[in-house]
Tab-separated table of C-alpha atoms and ligand atoms in Angstrom:
chain	number	residue	atom	x	y	z
A	1	MET	CA	-184.012	132.196	78.608
A	2	LYS	CA	-186.064	128.483	77.533
A	3	TYR	CA	-183.944	126.083	78.814
A	4	ASP	CA	-180.851	125.500	81.640
A	5	ILE	CA	-179.029	123.693	79.143
A	6	CYS	CA	-179.029	122.357	75.775
A	7	ILE	CA	-177.053	119.354	75.265
A	8	VAL	CA	-175.528	119.539	71.327
A	9	GLY	CA	-174.776	115.314	69.982
A	10	GLY	CA	-178.153	115.259	73.151
A	11	CYS	CA	-179.491	111.930	72.025
A	12	GLY	CA	-175.784	109.771	71.990
A	13	HIS	CA	-175.319	106.742	74.932
A	14	VAL	CA	-173.150	110.066	76.789
A	15	GLY	CA	-175.600	112.578	76.139
A	16	LEU	CA	-179.211	111.124	76.408
A	17	PRO	CA	-178.387	110.286	80.208
A	18	LEU	CA	-177.257	113.099	80.633
A	19	GLY	CA	-179.823	115.475	80.831
A	20	MET	CA	-182.251	112.673	81.668
A	21	ALA	CA	-180.214	112.510	85.265
A	22	PHE	CA	-180.192	116.950	84.458
A	23	ALA	CA	-183.942	116.999	83.693
A	24	ASP	CA	-184.963	114.940	86.183
A	25	LYS	CA	-183.070	117.456	88.831
A	26	GLY	CA	-185.658	119.935	87.806
A	27	GLN	CA	-183.723	121.609	84.766
A	28	SER	CA	-185.302	122.134	80.689
A	29	VAL	CA	-183.010	120.835	78.903
A	30	VAL	CA	-183.148	120.419	74.950
A	31	LEU	CA	-181.432	117.569	72.976
A	32	TYR	CA	-179.653	119.169	69.904
A	33	ASP	CA	-178.995	115.937	67.557
A	34	ILE	CA	-178.791	115.770	64.180
A	35	ASN	CA	-179.776	111.492	63.773
A	36	ASP	CA	-184.044	112.507	63.229
A	37	ALA	CA	-184.611	108.738	63.847
A	38	VAL	CA	-183.166	109.448	67.787
A	39	ILE	CA	-184.423	111.888	68.506
A	40	GLU	CA	-187.989	110.614	66.874
A	41	LYS	CA	-187.538	107.946	70.129
A	42	VAL	CA	-186.314	110.025	73.033
A	43	ASN	CA	-189.985	111.898	72.335
A	44	LYS	CA	-191.556	108.938	72.514
A	45	GLY	CA	-189.692	108.564	75.772
A	46	VAL	CA	-187.799	105.651	73.681
A	47	VAL	CA	-184.521	104.979	74.933
A	48	PRO	CA	-182.867	104.448	71.832
A	49	PHE	CA	-180.784	101.623	73.397
A	50	LYS	CA	-179.358	99.273	76.890
A	51	GLU	CA	-178.728	102.069	79.374
A	52	ASN	CA	-180.165	100.570	82.965
A	53	GLY	CA	-182.930	102.643	84.470
A	54	ALA	CA	-183.596	104.911	81.866
A	55	GLU	CA	-186.343	103.875	80.698
A	56	LYS	CA	-189.077	104.932	83.038
A	57	VAL	CA	-186.884	108.372	84.122
A	58	LEU	CA	-186.959	108.744	79.865
A	59	SER	CA	-190.379	109.021	80.511
A	60	LYS	CA	-191.114	110.905	83.107
A	61	VAL	CA	-188.999	114.065	81.799
A	62	VAL	CA	-190.290	113.911	78.369
A	63	LYS	CA	-194.229	113.714	80.228
A	64	ASN	CA	-193.283	116.823	82.251
A	65	GLN	CA	-192.135	118.382	79.660
A	66	LYS	CA	-188.230	118.694	80.986
A	67	LEU	CA	-186.896	117.239	78.551
A	68	LYS	CA	-187.208	117.938	74.514
A	69	ALA	CA	-184.836	116.330	71.061
A	70	THR	CA	-184.782	118.635	67.916
A	71	HIS	CA	-183.132	119.018	65.105
A	72	ASP	CA	-183.187	122.537	65.261
A	73	LYS	CA	-179.923	123.983	66.123
A	74	THR	CA	-181.541	127.346	67.418
A	75	VAL	CA	-181.965	126.019	70.238
A	76	ILE	CA	-179.164	126.211	71.541
A	77	ARG	CA	-179.143	129.958	72.175
A	78	ASP	CA	-182.413	129.639	74.078
A	79	SER	CA	-180.048	127.630	76.533
A	80	LYS	CA	-177.645	129.317	79.506
A	81	VAL	CA	-175.531	126.020	79.369
A	82	VAL	CA	-174.190	124.146	75.839
A	83	VAL	CA	-172.356	121.186	76.288
A	84	LEU	CA	-171.661	119.392	73.370
A	85	VAL	CA	-171.060	115.476	73.075
A	86	ILE	CA	-170.138	114.250	70.016
A	87	GLY	CA	-168.542	111.070	69.185
A	88	THR	CA	-164.427	111.139	69.304
A	89	PRO	CA	-163.114	108.563	67.227
A	90	VAL	CA	-159.260	107.833	66.180
A	91	ASP	CA	-159.211	108.072	61.674
A	92	GLU	CA	-159.203	104.858	59.736
A	93	HIS	CA	-154.812	104.993	60.771
A	94	LEU	CA	-155.561	105.843	64.485
A	95	ASN	CA	-154.883	109.479	64.693
A	96	PRO	CA	-157.129	111.368	67.194
A	97	LYS	CA	-160.391	113.356	64.436
A	98	VAL	CA	-159.506	116.856	66.271
A	99	GLY	CA	-160.750	117.969	63.120
A	100	ASP	CA	-164.200	116.824	63.411
A	101	ILE	CA	-165.080	118.704	67.448
A	102	ILE	CA	-163.198	122.028	65.699
A	103	ARG	CA	-166.181	121.057	62.938
A	104	ALA	CA	-169.454	120.208	64.950
A	105	ILE	CA	-168.018	123.958	66.939
A	106	LYS	CA	-168.262	125.833	63.517
A	107	ASP	CA	-172.223	124.488	62.520
A	108	VAL	CA	-173.607	126.195	66.351
A	109	GLU	CA	-170.623	128.752	66.470
A	110	ASP	CA	-174.136	130.926	65.287
A	111	GLU	CA	-176.150	129.936	67.881
A	112	LEU	CA	-173.092	130.255	70.766
A	113	ARG	CA	-173.919	134.017	72.684
A	114	ASP	CA	-171.948	135.918	74.979
A	115	ASP	CA	-173.450	134.857	78.115
A	116	GLN	CA	-173.630	130.948	78.046
A	117	LEU	CA	-171.101	128.331	79.174
A	118	LEU	CA	-169.796	125.572	77.105
A	119	VAL	CA	-169.415	122.616	78.004
A	120	MET	CA	-167.257	120.294	76.317
A	121	ARG	CA	-168.117	116.261	77.557
A	122	SER	CA	-166.362	114.233	74.802
A	123	THR	CA	-163.190	112.926	75.226
A	124	LEU	CA	-160.777	114.203	73.799
A	125	TYR	CA	-156.927	114.888	72.882
A	126	PRO	CA	-155.238	116.973	74.486
A	127	GLY	CA	-155.396	120.355	73.360
A	128	VAL	CA	-158.682	120.657	72.095
A	129	THR	CA	-160.005	122.669	74.854
A	130	GLU	CA	-157.593	125.718	74.344
A	131	LYS	CA	-158.015	125.121	70.678
A	132	VAL	CA	-161.364	125.679	70.944
A	133	GLU	CA	-161.419	128.601	73.117
A	134	ILE	CA	-158.785	130.793	70.844
A	135	TYR	CA	-161.157	129.694	67.840
A	136	LEU	CA	-164.108	131.553	69.941
A	137	ARG	CA	-161.651	134.199	71.184
A	138	LYS	CA	-160.702	134.748	67.206
A	139	MET	CA	-164.673	134.866	66.562
A	140	GLY	CA	-165.615	137.499	68.529
A	141	LYS	CA	-167.502	135.476	70.844
A	142	LYS	CA	-166.822	135.352	74.697
A	143	THR	CA	-168.918	132.520	75.750
A	144	LEU	CA	-166.809	130.903	78.175
A	145	VAL	CA	-165.451	127.554	78.162
A	146	ALA	CA	-165.018	124.229	80.071
A	147	PHE	CA	-163.830	120.956	79.679
A	148	CYS	CA	-165.836	118.288	81.605
A	149	PRO	CA	-164.916	114.840	81.223
A	150	GLU	CA	-167.073	111.958	80.860
A	151	ARG	CA	-165.863	109.074	83.229
A	152	ILE	CA	-169.127	106.529	83.149
A	153	ILE	CA	-168.979	103.213	82.120
A	154	GLU	CA	-171.665	102.853	80.192
A	155	GLY	CA	-175.011	101.025	80.852
A	156	HIS	CA	-174.794	102.802	84.324
A	157	ALA	CA	-174.744	106.108	83.470
A	158	LEU	CA	-177.614	107.105	85.998
A	159	THR	CA	-176.188	105.791	89.127
A	160	GLU	CA	-172.839	106.527	88.011
A	161	LEU	CA	-173.803	110.123	87.141
A	162	TYR	CA	-174.796	110.927	90.889
A	163	GLU	CA	-171.450	109.388	92.210
A	164	LEU	CA	-168.146	109.565	90.908
A	165	PRO	CA	-166.285	112.887	91.357
A	166	GLN	CA	-166.720	115.184	88.015
A	167	ILE	CA	-163.615	116.846	86.563
A	168	VAL	CA	-164.096	120.223	86.205
A	169	ALA	CA	-161.478	122.321	84.724
A	170	GLY	CA	-162.729	125.830	83.058
A	171	THR	CA	-160.306	128.007	80.785
A	172	SER	CA	-161.371	130.671	82.874
A	173	ALA	CA	-161.913	130.660	86.561
A	174	GLU	CA	-165.400	132.235	85.891
A	175	ALA	CA	-166.416	128.970	83.438
A	176	THR	CA	-163.848	126.348	85.855
A	177	LYS	CA	-166.916	128.419	89.239
A	178	LYS	CA	-170.020	128.163	86.887
A	179	ALA	CA	-168.866	123.964	85.273
A	180	SER	CA	-168.675	123.325	89.184
A	181	GLU	CA	-171.944	124.858	89.754
A	182	LEU	CA	-173.992	122.782	87.155
A	183	PHE	CA	-172.425	119.225	87.466
A	184	LYS	CA	-173.399	120.008	91.814
A	185	LEU	CA	-177.053	119.904	90.502
A	186	LEU	CA	-175.593	116.150	90.623
A	187	THR	CA	-172.574	114.630	91.781
A	188	LYS	CA	-171.550	116.444	95.056
A	189	LYS	CA	-167.749	116.012	94.722
A	190	ILE	CA	-165.755	118.062	91.951
A	191	MET	CA	-161.592	117.570	90.873
A	192	VAL	CA	-160.035	120.817	89.159
A	193	THR	CA	-157.297	120.769	86.754
A	194	LYS	CA	-156.646	122.195	84.157
A	195	PRO	CA	-157.967	121.279	80.481
A	196	THR	CA	-155.407	119.761	79.385
A	197	GLU	CA	-154.084	118.057	83.118
A	198	ALA	CA	-158.469	117.097	82.137
A	199	GLU	CA	-158.029	115.961	79.159
A	200	LEU	CA	-155.404	114.130	80.490
A	201	ALA	CA	-157.000	112.267	83.140
A	202	LYS	CA	-159.630	110.877	80.809
A	203	LEU	CA	-157.494	109.463	78.715
A	204	PHE	CA	-155.587	108.106	81.534
A	205	THR	CA	-158.805	107.002	82.590
A	206	ASN	CA	-159.378	104.808	80.003
A	207	THR	CA	-155.304	103.864	78.899
A	208	TRP	CA	-155.383	102.889	82.476
A	209	ARG	CA	-158.225	99.916	82.097
A	210	TYR	CA	-156.900	98.970	78.448
A	211	ILE	CA	-153.172	97.576	79.574
A	212	ASN	CA	-155.150	96.933	82.817
A	213	PHE	CA	-157.283	93.985	80.622
A	214	ALA	CA	-154.452	93.788	78.475
A	215	ILE	CA	-152.175	92.259	81.768
A	216	SER	CA	-155.339	89.545	82.354
A	217	ASN	CA	-155.718	88.843	78.602
A	218	GLN	CA	-152.111	88.791	78.082
A	219	PHE	CA	-151.368	85.370	81.252
A	220	TYR	CA	-154.500	83.829	79.743
A	221	MET	CA	-152.604	83.639	76.849
A	222	ILE	CA	-149.864	82.690	78.677
A	223	ALA	CA	-151.913	79.663	80.867
A	224	ASN	CA	-153.234	78.548	78.958
A	225	SER	CA	-150.715	77.693	76.203
A	226	HIS	CA	-149.282	76.102	78.230
A	227	GLY	CA	-152.586	74.132	79.153
A	228	LEU	CA	-152.647	75.487	82.589
A	229	ASP	CA	-156.761	76.571	83.536
A	230	PHE	CA	-156.086	80.752	84.198
A	231	TYR	CA	-158.503	80.784	86.292
A	232	ASN	CA	-157.559	77.934	88.947
A	233	ILE	CA	-155.147	80.274	89.374
A	234	TYR	CA	-156.909	83.883	88.997
A	235	ASP	CA	-158.774	82.502	92.015
A	236	ALA	CA	-155.593	81.383	93.245
A	237	MET	CA	-154.008	84.527	93.004
A	238	THR	CA	-157.190	86.397	94.027
A	239	GLU	CA	-158.989	84.718	97.112
A	240	ASP	CA	-158.665	86.656	100.036
A	241	TYR	CA	-155.543	89.254	98.591
A	242	PRO	CA	-156.393	92.543	98.285
A	243	ARG	CA	-153.716	93.800	96.177
A	244	LEU	CA	-155.005	91.975	93.312
A	245	LYS	CA	-158.963	93.998	94.188
A	246	THR	CA	-158.941	95.772	90.375
A	247	PHE	CA	-157.653	91.678	88.813
A	248	ALA	CA	-159.916	91.905	86.176
A	249	LYS	CA	-160.988	88.716	84.321
A	250	ALA	CA	-159.942	88.231	80.465
A	251	GLY	CA	-162.234	88.505	77.888
A	252	LEU	CA	-162.064	90.915	74.761
A	253	ALA	CA	-161.748	94.477	76.049
A	254	ALA	CA	-163.057	96.301	72.780
A	255	GLY	CA	-165.620	98.942	72.703
A	256	PRO	CA	-165.994	102.241	71.030
A	257	CYS	CA	-163.725	104.058	74.132
A	258	LEU	CA	-160.860	102.159	75.796
A	259	PHE	CA	-158.860	101.438	72.244
A	260	LYS	CA	-159.693	104.888	70.805
A	261	ASP	CA	-158.351	106.815	74.209
A	262	THR	CA	-155.511	104.601	73.569
A	263	MET	CA	-154.755	105.138	70.449
A	264	GLN	CA	-155.824	108.709	70.745
A	265	LEU	CA	-152.636	109.145	74.213
A	266	SER	CA	-150.450	107.353	72.022
A	267	ALA	CA	-150.257	110.346	69.838
A	268	PHE	CA	-150.141	112.268	71.986
A	269	SER	CA	-146.936	110.747	73.189
A	270	GLY	CA	-145.245	111.081	70.642
A	271	ASN	CA	-146.355	107.465	68.530
A	272	ASN	CA	-143.733	106.261	71.723
A	273	PHE	CA	-146.477	104.426	73.609
A	274	PHE	CA	-145.083	101.439	74.170
A	275	LEU	CA	-147.015	100.212	77.417
A	276	GLY	CA	-150.569	100.968	75.124
A	277	HIS	CA	-149.394	99.749	71.928
A	278	SER	CA	-147.893	96.479	73.619
A	279	ALA	CA	-151.590	96.638	75.128
A	280	MET	CA	-152.945	96.971	71.584
A	281	LEU	CA	-151.581	94.462	70.200
A	282	VAL	CA	-152.265	91.973	73.570
A	283	ASN	CA	-156.294	92.801	73.256
A	284	GLU	CA	-156.342	92.933	69.449
A	285	GLY	CA	-154.108	89.670	69.313
A	286	LEU	CA	-157.104	87.787	71.851
A	287	PRO	CA	-159.376	86.740	68.934
A	288	LEU	CA	-156.637	85.727	66.613
A	289	PHE	CA	-155.092	83.336	70.397
A	290	ILE	CA	-158.094	81.986	70.286
A	291	ILE	CA	-158.926	80.236	67.092
A	292	ASP	CA	-155.236	79.300	67.178
A	293	ALA	CA	-156.249	77.435	70.687
A	294	MET	CA	-159.166	75.545	68.614
A	295	LYS	CA	-157.964	75.163	65.058
A	296	GLN	CA	-154.880	72.708	66.921
A	297	LYS	CA	-157.870	71.486	68.626
A	298	TYR	CA	-161.136	70.944	66.618
A	299	ASP	CA	-160.805	70.154	63.124
A	300	LEU	CA	-162.094	73.538	61.755
A	301	ARG	CA	-162.358	73.659	57.970
A	302	LYS	CA	-165.178	71.150	58.903
A	303	SER	CA	-166.536	72.382	62.049
A	304	THR	CA	-169.624	75.401	62.214
A	305	VAL	CA	-169.362	77.825	65.117
A	306	ALA	CA	-171.572	80.360	66.575
A	307	ILE	CA	-170.648	83.529	68.719
A	308	LEU	CA	-172.517	84.130	71.236
A	309	GLY	CA	-172.747	87.305	71.712
A	310	MET	CA	-171.740	90.978	69.571
A	311	ALA	CA	-172.305	93.638	72.242
A	312	PHE	CA	-168.504	94.413	72.526
A	313	LYS	CA	-169.067	94.292	76.608
A	314	GLY	CA	-171.999	92.138	78.846
A	315	ASN	CA	-175.693	93.146	78.862
A	316	ASN	CA	-174.980	95.675	76.737
A	317	ASP	CA	-176.750	95.939	72.464
A	318	ASP	CA	-173.404	98.400	72.120
A	319	SER	CA	-171.665	97.231	68.696
A	320	ARG	CA	-170.128	99.851	67.964
A	321	GLU	CA	-166.271	98.533	68.142
A	322	SER	CA	-166.632	95.194	69.618
A	323	LEU	CA	-163.830	92.264	69.047
A	324	SER	CA	-166.779	89.641	68.429
A	325	TYR	CA	-166.802	91.126	64.125
A	326	LYS	CA	-163.450	90.019	64.401
A	327	LEU	CA	-163.338	86.884	65.994
A	328	LYS	CA	-166.392	86.081	62.955
A	329	LYS	CA	-164.320	87.795	60.127
A	330	ILE	CA	-161.711	85.515	60.867
A	331	LEU	CA	-163.936	82.295	61.368
A	332	GLU	CA	-164.930	83.323	58.585
A	333	VAL	CA	-162.297	82.034	57.118
A	334	GLU	CA	-161.135	78.753	59.071
A	335	ALA	CA	-164.337	77.308	59.117
A	336	ASP	CA	-167.391	75.750	57.686
A	337	ILE	CA	-169.603	77.425	58.673
A	338	VAL	CA	-170.499	80.967	61.668
A	339	LEU	CA	-173.434	81.229	63.395
A	340	CYS	CA	-173.748	84.941	65.327
A	341	ASN	CA	-176.039	85.418	68.017
A	342	ASP	CA	-177.061	88.567	70.793
A	343	PRO	CA	-180.177	88.822	72.036
A	344	TYR	CA	-179.646	92.729	72.546
A	345	VAL	CA	-178.386	93.289	69.110
A	346	ASN	CA	-180.515	93.883	66.521
A	347	ASP	CA	-179.254	92.313	62.528
A	348	PRO	CA	-181.576	89.665	60.253
A	349	ARG	CA	-178.106	87.628	59.662
A	350	PHE	CA	-178.283	86.167	63.402
A	351	VAL	CA	-179.781	83.962	64.394
A	352	SER	CA	-181.616	82.375	67.381
A	353	ILE	CA	-180.258	79.879	70.669
A	354	ASP	CA	-182.208	76.759	69.162
A	355	GLU	CA	-180.655	77.728	65.467
A	356	ILE	CA	-177.208	77.623	67.589
A	357	LYS	CA	-178.921	74.102	69.540
A	358	LYS	CA	-179.251	72.375	66.378
A	359	ARG	CA	-176.501	72.912	64.059
A	360	ALA	CA	-173.836	74.355	65.865
A	361	ASP	CA	-170.696	72.342	66.632
A	362	ILE	CA	-168.168	74.996	68.878
A	363	ILE	CA	-170.474	77.593	70.815
A	364	VAL	CA	-167.364	80.544	71.177
A	365	LEU	CA	-168.715	82.940	74.268
A	366	ALA	CA	-167.655	85.506	72.845
A	367	THR	CA	-170.002	88.637	75.092
A	368	PRO	CA	-171.210	87.135	78.666
A	369	HIS	CA	-174.326	88.385	78.286
A	370	SER	CA	-176.166	86.900	81.916
A	371	VAL	CA	-179.443	85.630	80.049
A	372	TYR	CA	-176.731	82.849	78.509
A	373	ALA	CA	-176.321	81.485	81.931
A	374	ASP	CA	-179.682	78.909	81.878
A	375	GLU	CA	-178.241	77.103	78.497
A	376	LYS	CA	-176.948	74.048	78.486
A	377	TRP	CA	-175.365	73.087	75.642
A	378	ASP	CA	-174.880	69.039	75.725
A	379	GLY	CA	-172.885	67.596	73.196
A	380	LYS	CA	-171.467	70.997	71.992
A	381	GLU	CA	-167.819	72.525	72.409
A	382	VAL	CA	-167.335	75.528	73.989
A	383	VAL	CA	-164.727	77.879	74.742
A	384	ASP	CA	-166.192	80.056	77.520
A	385	MET	CA	-162.636	82.311	77.648
A	386	TRP	CA	-164.439	84.624	80.376
A	387	ASN	CA	-164.740	81.208	82.324
A	388	PHE	CA	-168.791	81.669	81.827
A	389	TYR	CA	-169.788	79.155	82.773
A	390	GLY	CA	-167.205	78.086	85.738
A	391	ASN	CA	-165.202	74.715	83.917
A	392	GLY	CA	-162.366	76.811	83.243
A	393	GLY	CA	-161.216	78.870	80.092
A	394	LEU	CA	-159.971	76.831	78.538
A	395	VAL	CA	-160.161	76.863	75.232
B	1	NAD	N1	-169.853	105.470	75.426
B	1	NAD	C1	-169.629	106.167	77.054
B	1	NAD	O1	-169.856	104.779	77.334
B	1	NAD	C2	-168.505	106.742	76.806
B	1	NAD	C3	-167.867	107.527	78.102
B	1	NAD	C4	-167.427	108.249	78.339
B	1	NAD	C5	-166.905	108.832	77.362
B	1	NAD	N2	-167.141	109.436	75.988
B	1	NAD	C6	-167.030	110.045	75.444
B	1	NAD	O2	-168.471	110.999	74.661
B	1	NAD	C7	-168.213	110.807	73.729
B	1	NAD	C8	-169.578	110.913	72.701
B	1	NAD	O3	-170.055	109.564	72.748
B	1	NAD	P1	-171.349	108.563	72.111
B	1	NAD	O4	-170.599	107.068	72.817
B	1	NAD	O5	-172.430	108.973	73.388
B	1	NAD	O6	-171.394	108.926	70.779
B	1	NAD	P2	-173.015	108.113	70.144
B	1	NAD	O7	-172.655	108.117	69.147
B	1	NAD	O8	-174.049	107.099	70.930
B	1	NAD	O9	-173.124	109.765	69.861
B	1	NAD	C9	-173.000	110.901	69.560
B	1	NAD	C10	-174.389	112.008	69.009
B	1	NAD	O10	-174.165	112.073	68.767
B	1	NAD	C11	-174.451	113.273	67.346
B	1	NAD	N3	-174.309	113.654	66.588
B	1	NAD	C12	-173.197	113.748	65.827
B	1	NAD	N4	-172.620	114.695	65.256
B	1	NAD	C13	-173.493	115.945	65.635
B	1	NAD	C14	-172.890	117.353	65.169
B	1	NAD	N5	-172.009	117.252	64.204
B	1	NAD	N6	-174.148	117.929	66.047
B	1	NAD	C15	-175.201	117.549	66.863
B	1	NAD	N7	-175.047	115.771	66.880
B	1	NAD	C16	-174.565	115.488	66.616
B	1	NAD	C17	-175.331	111.761	66.354
B	1	NAD	O11	-176.181	111.231	66.206
B	1	NAD	C18	-175.060	110.693	67.507
B	1	NAD	O12	-176.897	110.817	68.081
B	1	NAD	C19	-167.721	110.312	72.598
B	1	NAD	O13	-165.864	111.392	73.267
B	1	NAD	C20	-166.537	109.400	73.960
B	1	NAD	O14	-165.409	108.991	74.012
B	1	NAD	C21	-168.268	107.769	75.636
């Protein structure tokens, strides 16, 4: 066959670094995607989003023709392994959109061959891998099916793909063997589970993180509403205290994965996942808490407020599901003028740091991009829930 690996949804945040990593290990990789703008970028060696260390690897694997991107889905039939990694969001009612995966499979079904391995890598609602297996068998296909979830932290794929163990769950022993061989090209440790266990392992991983951020955010709100400095308490608690190693700092907990995966798990637990929903109330409530506290301290109606950072996390350009936008929306009701800045997110409505320095009365540090560290905000009020500037996280 012409290609070792075809990645469906290959120009996205998960697909592209994965394809680059395989190509860098000598595999011939083709990325099938439906977004022509990103396909063009990738084929020119341009990484369409911020990903540490990606430029060098992409230009290398494009130049040595180990990787290319295309909108032509017939490349699927020319590949030994097909990895599916399209987005799996929740819908407007926070229910998993299981149909998207089945639709994507139907869309490429004619290209799938009996001697291929199909690896599902998107985060899946429990049971979907088996549903895909049943669907393919119904269509008379013998394609092997495995679920191998991505657990990389966005922006660090090109280190973590090689360092983290890979969970592998085939729907048959042969699928598990082939998928394990595939990921052994990247990492030493393979953890084998059943498909539904692996689907839950991925959801548990993200939900565990989301709940942990909620603990910090709730503690932050408790301390703050009593006029106490959460970070002074945090430092006292965590200094040389190993049992609190994973105690996160407070801050906006958002992005395209943690929230929606917690909601997927909630749907899987009959909407009785009290801890998950509580975490959602806390994390989604933090912008409201911040603005309420600001209202008590400042005359917001007469204030120009600037939001620093619109990406969902620091040093990243991904604004999907960023809570900075929730802050912006509420502040547009409460404040006189709202200005936004982000060094990495492109938006013609955003203003420069110089303009913020000229016009803003209050600064809200929403996303702790390192480039903000050297800025001086003389004469301005700074709301710093991250304690980024080290003056305490009080509003
Ligand atoms: N972003 C992360 O850090 C991360 C981490 C772990 C797991 N995940 C999971 O991985 C999956 C993908 O997330 P992502 O962030 O890479 O999404 P993304 O939106 O960045 O990428 C998805 C890509 O798929 C393409 N696409 C959509 N439908 C398609 C179709 N029918 N055929 C071919 N291409 C199609 C899109 O054009 C896009 O390039 C999700 O399930 C997500 O939950 C993401």
